[in-house]
XYZ file of C-alpha atoms in Angstrom:
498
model
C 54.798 42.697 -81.223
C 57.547 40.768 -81.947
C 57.730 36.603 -81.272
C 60.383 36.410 -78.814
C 63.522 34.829 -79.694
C 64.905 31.286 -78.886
C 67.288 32.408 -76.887
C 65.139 34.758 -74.591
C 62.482 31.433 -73.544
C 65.748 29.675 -72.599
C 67.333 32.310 -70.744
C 63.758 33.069 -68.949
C 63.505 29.513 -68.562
C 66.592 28.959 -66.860
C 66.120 31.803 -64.480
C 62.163 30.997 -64.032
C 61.672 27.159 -64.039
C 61.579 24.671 -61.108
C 60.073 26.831 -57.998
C 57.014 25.582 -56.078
C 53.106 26.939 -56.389
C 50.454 26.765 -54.116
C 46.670 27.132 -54.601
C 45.326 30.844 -55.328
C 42.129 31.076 -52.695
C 40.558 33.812 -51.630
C 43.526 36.563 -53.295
C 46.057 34.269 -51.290
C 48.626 31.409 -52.670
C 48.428 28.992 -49.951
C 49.313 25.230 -50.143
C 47.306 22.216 -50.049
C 46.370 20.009 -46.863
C 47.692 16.999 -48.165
C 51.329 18.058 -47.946
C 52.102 16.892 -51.078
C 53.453 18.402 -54.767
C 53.407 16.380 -58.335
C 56.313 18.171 -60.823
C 55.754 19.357 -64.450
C 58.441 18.928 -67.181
C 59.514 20.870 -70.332
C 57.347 18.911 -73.010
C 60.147 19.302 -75.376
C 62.898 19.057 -72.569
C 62.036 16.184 -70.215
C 64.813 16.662 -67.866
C 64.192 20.429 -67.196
C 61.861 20.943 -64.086
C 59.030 23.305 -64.687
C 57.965 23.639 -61.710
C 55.467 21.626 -58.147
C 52.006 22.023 -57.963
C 49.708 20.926 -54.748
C 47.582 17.445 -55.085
C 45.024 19.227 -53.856
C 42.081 17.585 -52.176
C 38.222 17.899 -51.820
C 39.064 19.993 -48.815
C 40.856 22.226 -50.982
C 37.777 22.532 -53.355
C 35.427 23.372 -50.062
C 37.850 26.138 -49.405
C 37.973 27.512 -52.775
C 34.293 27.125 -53.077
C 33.471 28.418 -49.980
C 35.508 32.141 -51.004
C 34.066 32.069 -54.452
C 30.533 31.729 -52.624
C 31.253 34.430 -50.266
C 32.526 37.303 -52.631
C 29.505 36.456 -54.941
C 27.542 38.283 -52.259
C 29.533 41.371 -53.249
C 31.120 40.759 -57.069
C 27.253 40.418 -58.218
C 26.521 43.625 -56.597
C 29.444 45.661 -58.710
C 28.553 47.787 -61.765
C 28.603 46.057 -64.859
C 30.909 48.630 -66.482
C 32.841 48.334 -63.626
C 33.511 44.719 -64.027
C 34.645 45.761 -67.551
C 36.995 47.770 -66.564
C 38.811 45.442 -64.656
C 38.517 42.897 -67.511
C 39.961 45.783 -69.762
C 42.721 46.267 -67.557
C 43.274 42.376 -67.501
C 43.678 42.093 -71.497
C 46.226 44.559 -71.286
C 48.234 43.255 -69.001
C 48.197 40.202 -71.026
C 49.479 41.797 -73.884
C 52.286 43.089 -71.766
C 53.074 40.054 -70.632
C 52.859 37.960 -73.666
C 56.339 36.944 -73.877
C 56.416 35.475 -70.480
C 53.471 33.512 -70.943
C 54.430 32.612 -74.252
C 57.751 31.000 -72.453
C 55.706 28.948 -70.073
C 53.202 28.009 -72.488
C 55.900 26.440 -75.672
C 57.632 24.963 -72.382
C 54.611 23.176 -70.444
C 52.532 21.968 -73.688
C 55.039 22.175 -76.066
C 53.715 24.636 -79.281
C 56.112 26.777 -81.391
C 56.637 30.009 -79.678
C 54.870 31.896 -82.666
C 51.660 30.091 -81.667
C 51.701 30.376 -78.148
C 52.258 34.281 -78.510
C 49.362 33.925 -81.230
C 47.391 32.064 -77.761
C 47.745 34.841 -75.522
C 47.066 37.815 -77.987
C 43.662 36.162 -79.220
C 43.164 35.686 -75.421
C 43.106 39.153 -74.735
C 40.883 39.971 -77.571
C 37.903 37.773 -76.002
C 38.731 39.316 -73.003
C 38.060 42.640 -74.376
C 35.165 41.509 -75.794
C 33.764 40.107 -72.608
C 34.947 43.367 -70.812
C 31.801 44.883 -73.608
C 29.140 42.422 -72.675
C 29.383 43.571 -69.167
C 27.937 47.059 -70.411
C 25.337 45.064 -72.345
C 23.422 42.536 -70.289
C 20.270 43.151 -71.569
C 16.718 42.132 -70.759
C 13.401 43.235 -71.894
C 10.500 45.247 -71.492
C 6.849 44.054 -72.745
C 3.265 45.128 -73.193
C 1.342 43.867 -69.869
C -2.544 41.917 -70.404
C -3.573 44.311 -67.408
C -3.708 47.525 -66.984
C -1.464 49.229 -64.397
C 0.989 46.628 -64.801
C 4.557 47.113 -66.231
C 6.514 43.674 -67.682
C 10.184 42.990 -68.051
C 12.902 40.527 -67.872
C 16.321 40.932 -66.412
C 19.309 38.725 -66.211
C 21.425 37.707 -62.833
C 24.256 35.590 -62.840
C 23.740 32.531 -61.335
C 26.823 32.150 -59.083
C 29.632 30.304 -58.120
C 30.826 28.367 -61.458
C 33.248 25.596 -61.951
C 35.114 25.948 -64.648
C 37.692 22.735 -66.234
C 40.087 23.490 -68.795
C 42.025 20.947 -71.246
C 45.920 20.972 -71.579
C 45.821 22.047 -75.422
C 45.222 25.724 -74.919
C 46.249 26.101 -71.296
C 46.020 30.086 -71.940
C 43.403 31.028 -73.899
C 40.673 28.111 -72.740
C 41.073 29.235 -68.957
C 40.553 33.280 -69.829
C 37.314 31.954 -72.491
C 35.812 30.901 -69.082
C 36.789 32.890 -66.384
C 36.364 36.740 -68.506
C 32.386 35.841 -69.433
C 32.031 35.071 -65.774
C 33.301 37.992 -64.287
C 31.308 40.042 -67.016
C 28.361 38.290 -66.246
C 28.926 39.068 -62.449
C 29.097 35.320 -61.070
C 32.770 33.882 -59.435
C 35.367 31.334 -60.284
C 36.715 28.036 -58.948
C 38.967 27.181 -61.784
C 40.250 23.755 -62.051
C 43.619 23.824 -64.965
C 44.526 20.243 -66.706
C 47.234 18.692 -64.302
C 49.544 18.182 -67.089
C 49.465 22.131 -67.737
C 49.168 23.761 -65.160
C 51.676 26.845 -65.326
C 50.446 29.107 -67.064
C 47.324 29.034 -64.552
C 49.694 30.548 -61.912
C 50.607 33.848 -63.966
C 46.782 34.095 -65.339
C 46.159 34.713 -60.960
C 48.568 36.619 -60.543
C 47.462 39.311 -63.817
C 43.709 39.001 -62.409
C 44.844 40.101 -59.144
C 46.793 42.554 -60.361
C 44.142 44.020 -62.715
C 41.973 44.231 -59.612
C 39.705 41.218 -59.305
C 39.028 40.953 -55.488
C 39.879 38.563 -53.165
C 37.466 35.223 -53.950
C 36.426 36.118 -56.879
C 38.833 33.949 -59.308
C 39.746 30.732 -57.293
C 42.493 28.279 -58.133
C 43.429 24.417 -57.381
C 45.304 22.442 -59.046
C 45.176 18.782 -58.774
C 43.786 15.103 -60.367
C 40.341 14.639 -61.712
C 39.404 12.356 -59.039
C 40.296 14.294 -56.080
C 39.528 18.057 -57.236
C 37.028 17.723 -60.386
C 34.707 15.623 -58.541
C 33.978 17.315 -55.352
C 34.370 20.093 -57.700
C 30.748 19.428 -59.862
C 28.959 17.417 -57.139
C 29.458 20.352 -55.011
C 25.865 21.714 -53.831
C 27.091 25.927 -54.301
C 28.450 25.628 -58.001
C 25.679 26.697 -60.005
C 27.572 26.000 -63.160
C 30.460 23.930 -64.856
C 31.858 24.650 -67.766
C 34.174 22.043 -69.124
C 36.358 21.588 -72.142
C 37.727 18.089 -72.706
C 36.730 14.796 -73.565
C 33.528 13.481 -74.989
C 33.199 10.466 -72.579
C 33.815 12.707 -69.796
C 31.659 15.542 -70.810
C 29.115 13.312 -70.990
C 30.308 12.159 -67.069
C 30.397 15.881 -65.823
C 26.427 15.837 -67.805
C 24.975 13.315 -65.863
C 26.818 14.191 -62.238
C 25.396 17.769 -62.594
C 21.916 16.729 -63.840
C 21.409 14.868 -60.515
C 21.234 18.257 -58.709
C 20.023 20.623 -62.070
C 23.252 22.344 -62.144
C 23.686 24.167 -65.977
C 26.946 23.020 -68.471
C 28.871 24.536 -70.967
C 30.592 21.437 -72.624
C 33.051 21.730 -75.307
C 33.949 18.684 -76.300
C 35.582 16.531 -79.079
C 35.525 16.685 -82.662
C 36.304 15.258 -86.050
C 36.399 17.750 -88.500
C 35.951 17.648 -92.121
C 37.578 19.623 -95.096
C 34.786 18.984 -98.300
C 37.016 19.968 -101.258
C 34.462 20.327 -104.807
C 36.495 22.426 -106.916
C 39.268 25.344 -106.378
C 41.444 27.839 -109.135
C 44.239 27.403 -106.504
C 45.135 23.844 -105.536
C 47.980 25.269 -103.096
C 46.247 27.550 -101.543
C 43.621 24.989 -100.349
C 45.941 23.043 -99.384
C 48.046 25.262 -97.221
C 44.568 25.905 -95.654
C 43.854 22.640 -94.591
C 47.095 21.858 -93.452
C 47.648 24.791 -91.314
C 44.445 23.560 -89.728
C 45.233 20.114 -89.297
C 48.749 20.434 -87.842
C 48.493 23.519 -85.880
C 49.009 22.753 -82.071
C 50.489 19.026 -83.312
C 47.039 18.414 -84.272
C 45.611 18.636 -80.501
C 43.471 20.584 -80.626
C 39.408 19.703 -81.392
C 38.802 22.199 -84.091
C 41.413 20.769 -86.174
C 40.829 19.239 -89.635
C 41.234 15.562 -89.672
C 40.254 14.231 -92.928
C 39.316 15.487 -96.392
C 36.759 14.309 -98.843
C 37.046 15.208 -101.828
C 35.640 14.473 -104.980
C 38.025 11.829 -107.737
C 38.418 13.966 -110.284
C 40.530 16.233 -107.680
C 42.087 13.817 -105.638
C 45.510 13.314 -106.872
C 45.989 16.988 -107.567
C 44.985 17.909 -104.065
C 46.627 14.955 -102.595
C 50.278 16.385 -104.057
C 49.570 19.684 -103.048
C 48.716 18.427 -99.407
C 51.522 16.193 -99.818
C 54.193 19.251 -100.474
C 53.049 21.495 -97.930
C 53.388 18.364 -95.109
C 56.829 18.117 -96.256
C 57.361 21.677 -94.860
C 56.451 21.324 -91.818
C 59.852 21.566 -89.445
C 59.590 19.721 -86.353
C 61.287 21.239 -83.246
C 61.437 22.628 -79.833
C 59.844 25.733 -79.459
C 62.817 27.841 -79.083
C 64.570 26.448 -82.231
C 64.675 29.228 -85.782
C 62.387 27.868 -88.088
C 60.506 25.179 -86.283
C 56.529 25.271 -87.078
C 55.022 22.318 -85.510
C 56.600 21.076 -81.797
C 56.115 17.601 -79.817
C 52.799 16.436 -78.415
C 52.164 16.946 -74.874
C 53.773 13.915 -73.833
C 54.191 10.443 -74.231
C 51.440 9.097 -73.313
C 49.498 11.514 -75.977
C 52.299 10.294 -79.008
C 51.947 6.430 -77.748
C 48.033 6.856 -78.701
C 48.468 8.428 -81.691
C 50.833 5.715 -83.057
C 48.433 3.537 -81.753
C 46.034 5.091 -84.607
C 48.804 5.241 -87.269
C 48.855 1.392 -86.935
C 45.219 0.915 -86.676
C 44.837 2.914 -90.037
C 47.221 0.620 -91.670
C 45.929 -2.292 -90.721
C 42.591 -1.386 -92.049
C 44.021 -0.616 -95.240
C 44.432 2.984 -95.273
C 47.724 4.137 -97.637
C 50.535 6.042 -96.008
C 51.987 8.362 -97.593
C 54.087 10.607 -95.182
C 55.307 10.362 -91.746
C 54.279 9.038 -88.559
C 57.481 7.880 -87.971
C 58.900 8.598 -84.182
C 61.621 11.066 -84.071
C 63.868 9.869 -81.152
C 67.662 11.037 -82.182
C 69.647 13.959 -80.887
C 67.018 17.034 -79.971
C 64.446 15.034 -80.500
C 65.233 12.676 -77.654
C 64.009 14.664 -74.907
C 60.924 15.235 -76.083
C 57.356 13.197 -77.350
C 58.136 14.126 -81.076
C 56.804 12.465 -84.397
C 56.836 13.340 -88.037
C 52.820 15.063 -88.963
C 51.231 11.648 -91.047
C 49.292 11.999 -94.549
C 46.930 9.025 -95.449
C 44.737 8.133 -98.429
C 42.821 5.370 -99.812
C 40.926 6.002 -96.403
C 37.540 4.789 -96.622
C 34.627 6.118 -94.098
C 34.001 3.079 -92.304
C 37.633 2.922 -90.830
C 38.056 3.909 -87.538
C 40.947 6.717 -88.684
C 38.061 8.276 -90.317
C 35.237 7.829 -87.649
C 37.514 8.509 -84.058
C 39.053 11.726 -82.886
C 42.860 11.105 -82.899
C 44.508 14.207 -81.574
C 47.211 14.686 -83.011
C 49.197 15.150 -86.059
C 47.616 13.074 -88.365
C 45.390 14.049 -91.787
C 43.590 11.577 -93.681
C 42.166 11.936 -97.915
C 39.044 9.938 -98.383
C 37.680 10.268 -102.199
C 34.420 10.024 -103.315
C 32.257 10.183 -106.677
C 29.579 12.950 -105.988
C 28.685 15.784 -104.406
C 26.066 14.030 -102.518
C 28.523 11.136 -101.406
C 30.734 13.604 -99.971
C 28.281 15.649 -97.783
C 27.332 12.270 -96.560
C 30.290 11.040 -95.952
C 31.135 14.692 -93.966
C 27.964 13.857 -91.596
C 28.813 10.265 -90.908
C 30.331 10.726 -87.732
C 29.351 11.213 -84.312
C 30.833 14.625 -83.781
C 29.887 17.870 -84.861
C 32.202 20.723 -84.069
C 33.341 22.527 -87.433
C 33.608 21.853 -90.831
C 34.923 23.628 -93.999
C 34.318 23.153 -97.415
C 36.310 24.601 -100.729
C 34.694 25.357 -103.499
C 33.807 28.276 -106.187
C 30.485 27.630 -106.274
C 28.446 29.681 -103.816
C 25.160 27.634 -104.184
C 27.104 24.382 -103.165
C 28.819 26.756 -100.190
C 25.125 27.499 -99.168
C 23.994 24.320 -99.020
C 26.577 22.597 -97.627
C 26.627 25.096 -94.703
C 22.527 24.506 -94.186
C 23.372 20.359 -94.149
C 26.214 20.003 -92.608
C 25.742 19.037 -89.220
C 28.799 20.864 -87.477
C 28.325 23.759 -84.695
C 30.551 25.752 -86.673
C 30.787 26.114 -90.589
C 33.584 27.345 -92.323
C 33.531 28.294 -96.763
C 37.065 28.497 -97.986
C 39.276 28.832 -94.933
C 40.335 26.252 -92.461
C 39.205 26.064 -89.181
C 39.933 29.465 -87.094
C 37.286 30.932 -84.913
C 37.141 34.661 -83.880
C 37.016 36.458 -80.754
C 32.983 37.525 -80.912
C 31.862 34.586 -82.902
C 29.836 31.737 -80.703
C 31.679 28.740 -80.508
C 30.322 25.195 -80.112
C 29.343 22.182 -81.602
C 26.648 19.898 -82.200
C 26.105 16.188 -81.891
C 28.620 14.596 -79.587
C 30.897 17.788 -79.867
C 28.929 19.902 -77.223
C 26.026 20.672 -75.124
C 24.854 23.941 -73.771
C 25.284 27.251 -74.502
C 27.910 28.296 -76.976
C 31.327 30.231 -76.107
C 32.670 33.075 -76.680
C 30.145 35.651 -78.198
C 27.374 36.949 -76.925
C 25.922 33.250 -76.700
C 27.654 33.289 -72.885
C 25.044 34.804 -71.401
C 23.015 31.607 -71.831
C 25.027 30.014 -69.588
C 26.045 32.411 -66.827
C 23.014 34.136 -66.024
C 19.571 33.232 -65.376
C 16.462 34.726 -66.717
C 13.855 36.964 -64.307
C 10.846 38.323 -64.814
C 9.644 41.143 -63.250
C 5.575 42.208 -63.077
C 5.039 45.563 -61.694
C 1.644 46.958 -60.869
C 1.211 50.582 -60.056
């Protein structure tokens, strides 16, 4: 398919934006018993209304909760194949609509059209994938110590599940949650990031249309405090799966320990690029910065810093420098534009926090980081993607997850220094390393201590790969793949004598 064109988002936009959306529960959009709406603006047009969303409250949660409980009874019940095909139907009707969502995507969080499209096609491939697992939830059958006795496990889902997405991927995040449930037979209260919550609204309306029943897929929309709380303390969600935050991964850990409810957590990273040796200098660097700057940097698999040995420094460090210098900073809809504004301001006010930070600790600017504030860039949180070198490991540009457009060069003497240097932080989500050796490929990807290893590419997961980190990057089962089942089913075994 074809990215739509600038002028198709605006038109939709100006036809679509600024109406008013309740709460889906139980198949029906209703609104919230507080009475009250908070409004969303274009993130790279802050005087175009979006659209009002409830401030839902923790009675809105019991309701949600309550209908997600209630169809469990019968959703757990369905055929798995039948649950497929719904989910089948579901990732086509994404693909149909791509465009639209593609509009309210750029518009609410502020990626390049091309990207957001990019967001809702990959969402529909781990949808189809997930539609699969539903034929295959598998247990097993063993050899009994008695006679007349016949052994075997079998897996059930485990329920109601809570499910918390992040504002960075406000399409694909949400359906990386929701499809594995409904595969897996368990139900949905889904709780979108407040500062993206469109998208969430169309998402409902495909599932319903694709045939989920009523209760099965629950939204509300609404603040941390007043929905995401009652939301994991609540005694009938078996499960929470949560992408965000570190710090508050670790919150939602502890809250739903009290009570032995499972997590998924996906949580924040700080990903190295190892560079040893290459036969193309550009080409690893058009790698690396495709995965640092994609999304404006916010996003947690992005590369963040590179280590890379002396003798290749200033070579890579022009190359990287070059293809930064491409990068075209615009509104979605604008020809040409590959890399749009942060979220909002509060996001770019923390990254230039960092900028500073770096320099004062003595890292080297090279390129960017400057605000962009005049003409088209006034209505929006925009900044020019920032290179740094002379970065040393210690700093806390080097050590702290920054999220957002900003790549740093730290260069070391050996080999050994550099895998070091790779581990010394206290994430572990993914990690790449370039090099033509494939002994040094092997054992970097057997020491490095990243969920996720990449050898000669940047950063980009696939739709039937697990995905997860280690260290302070994530805890639970793995995503995507067939490492779901983990988390949204429970294991049973069955002894039969006859």
């Amino acid at each position: 398919m074809a990215v739509a064109t600038n002028t198709d988002m605006l038109e939709w936009l100006e036809t679509n934006a600024g109406k008013s959306y309740g709460n889906f529960i139980n198949g029906e959009w209703v609104e919230s018993d507080s009475g009250q709406t908070y409004p969303i603006y274009n993130a790279a047009k802050n005087n175009q209304l979006l659209a009002s969303f409830q401030q839902s409250t923790k009675e809105d949660v019991n309701l949600a909760v309550q209908a997600a409980n209630e169809a469990f009874k019968t959703w757990a019940k369905v055929p798995g194949p039948d649950r497929g095909a719904i989910l089948y139907r579901f990732a086509d009707l994404l693909e149909k609509n791509a465009d639209e969502l593609a509009f309210m995507l750029s518009a609410e969080q502020g990626k390049v059209l091309a990207e957001s499209k990019g967001e809702v096609l990959r969402a529909a491939k781990e949808t189809r994938f997930c539609a699969g697992e539903s034929f295959r939830i598998e247990g097993q059958t063993l050899p009994a110590e008695r006679q007349s006795v016949w052994n075997s496990t079998v897996r059930k889902p485990i329920g109601v599940v809570a499910e918390i997405a992040p504002w960075n991927f406000p399409v694909v995040t949400p359906v990386r949650k929701i499809a594995p449930a409904l595969a897996y037979g368990c139900t949905v209260v889904y709780k979108p990031a407040s500062a993206t919550p469109w998208t969430s609204v169309k998402i409902m309306e495909l599932l319903k249309e694709a045939g989920v029943p009523k209760g099965v897929v629950n939204l509300v929309v609404g603040s941390g405090s007043e929905v995401g709380d009652p939301l994991i303390n609540h005694k009938d969600v078996k499960g929470i799966s949560f992408t965000g935050s570190t710090n508050l991964g670790i919150t939602i850990n502890e809250l739903a320990a009290k009570r032995l409810a499972k997590t998924q957590l996906e949580l924040g990273g700080k990903n190295p690029a190892v560079v040893l040796d290459y036969d193309d200098v550009e080409s690893v660097a058009k790698q690396i910065v495709g995965a640092a700057f994609a999304c404006s940097g916010q996003r947690c698999t992005a590369i963040s810093r590179v280590v890379v040995l002396e003798d290749k420094k200033q070579e890579l460090v022009d190359a990287l420098l070059k293809e930064v210098k491409n990068i075209q900073v615009g509104p979605a809809w604008e020809d040409g534009a590959t890399m749009g504004p942060l979220v909002n301001q509060k996001q770019l006010e923390s990254v230039q926090e960092y900028i500073q930070i770096a320099q004062d600790e003595g890292a080297r600017l090279l390129h960017g980081g400057e605000l962009l504030t005049e003409g088209k860039y006034a209505e929006g949180s925009y900044m020019v993607p920032a290179l740094f070198d002379q970065v040393q490991s210690h700093m806390r540009i080097a050590k702290e997850e920054v999220f957002g457009p900003v790549l740093t060069v730290n260069a070391v003497q050996t080999v050994e220094e550099a895998y070091e240097v790779a581990n010394d932080v206290e994430y572990g989500l993914a990690a790449s390393i370039f090099t033509k050796d494939l002994s040094s490929a092997y054992v970097f990807a057997d020491m490095i201590e990243s969920g996720m290893v990449h050898v000669n590419h940047g950063t980009s997961s696939a739709a039937h790969l697990p995905f997860g980190g280690t260290k302070q990057s994530g805890f639970g089962s793995f995503s995507i793949g067939k490492s779901n089942i983990e988390f949204f089913t429970e294991l049973k075994s069955v002894y039969f004598q006859y």
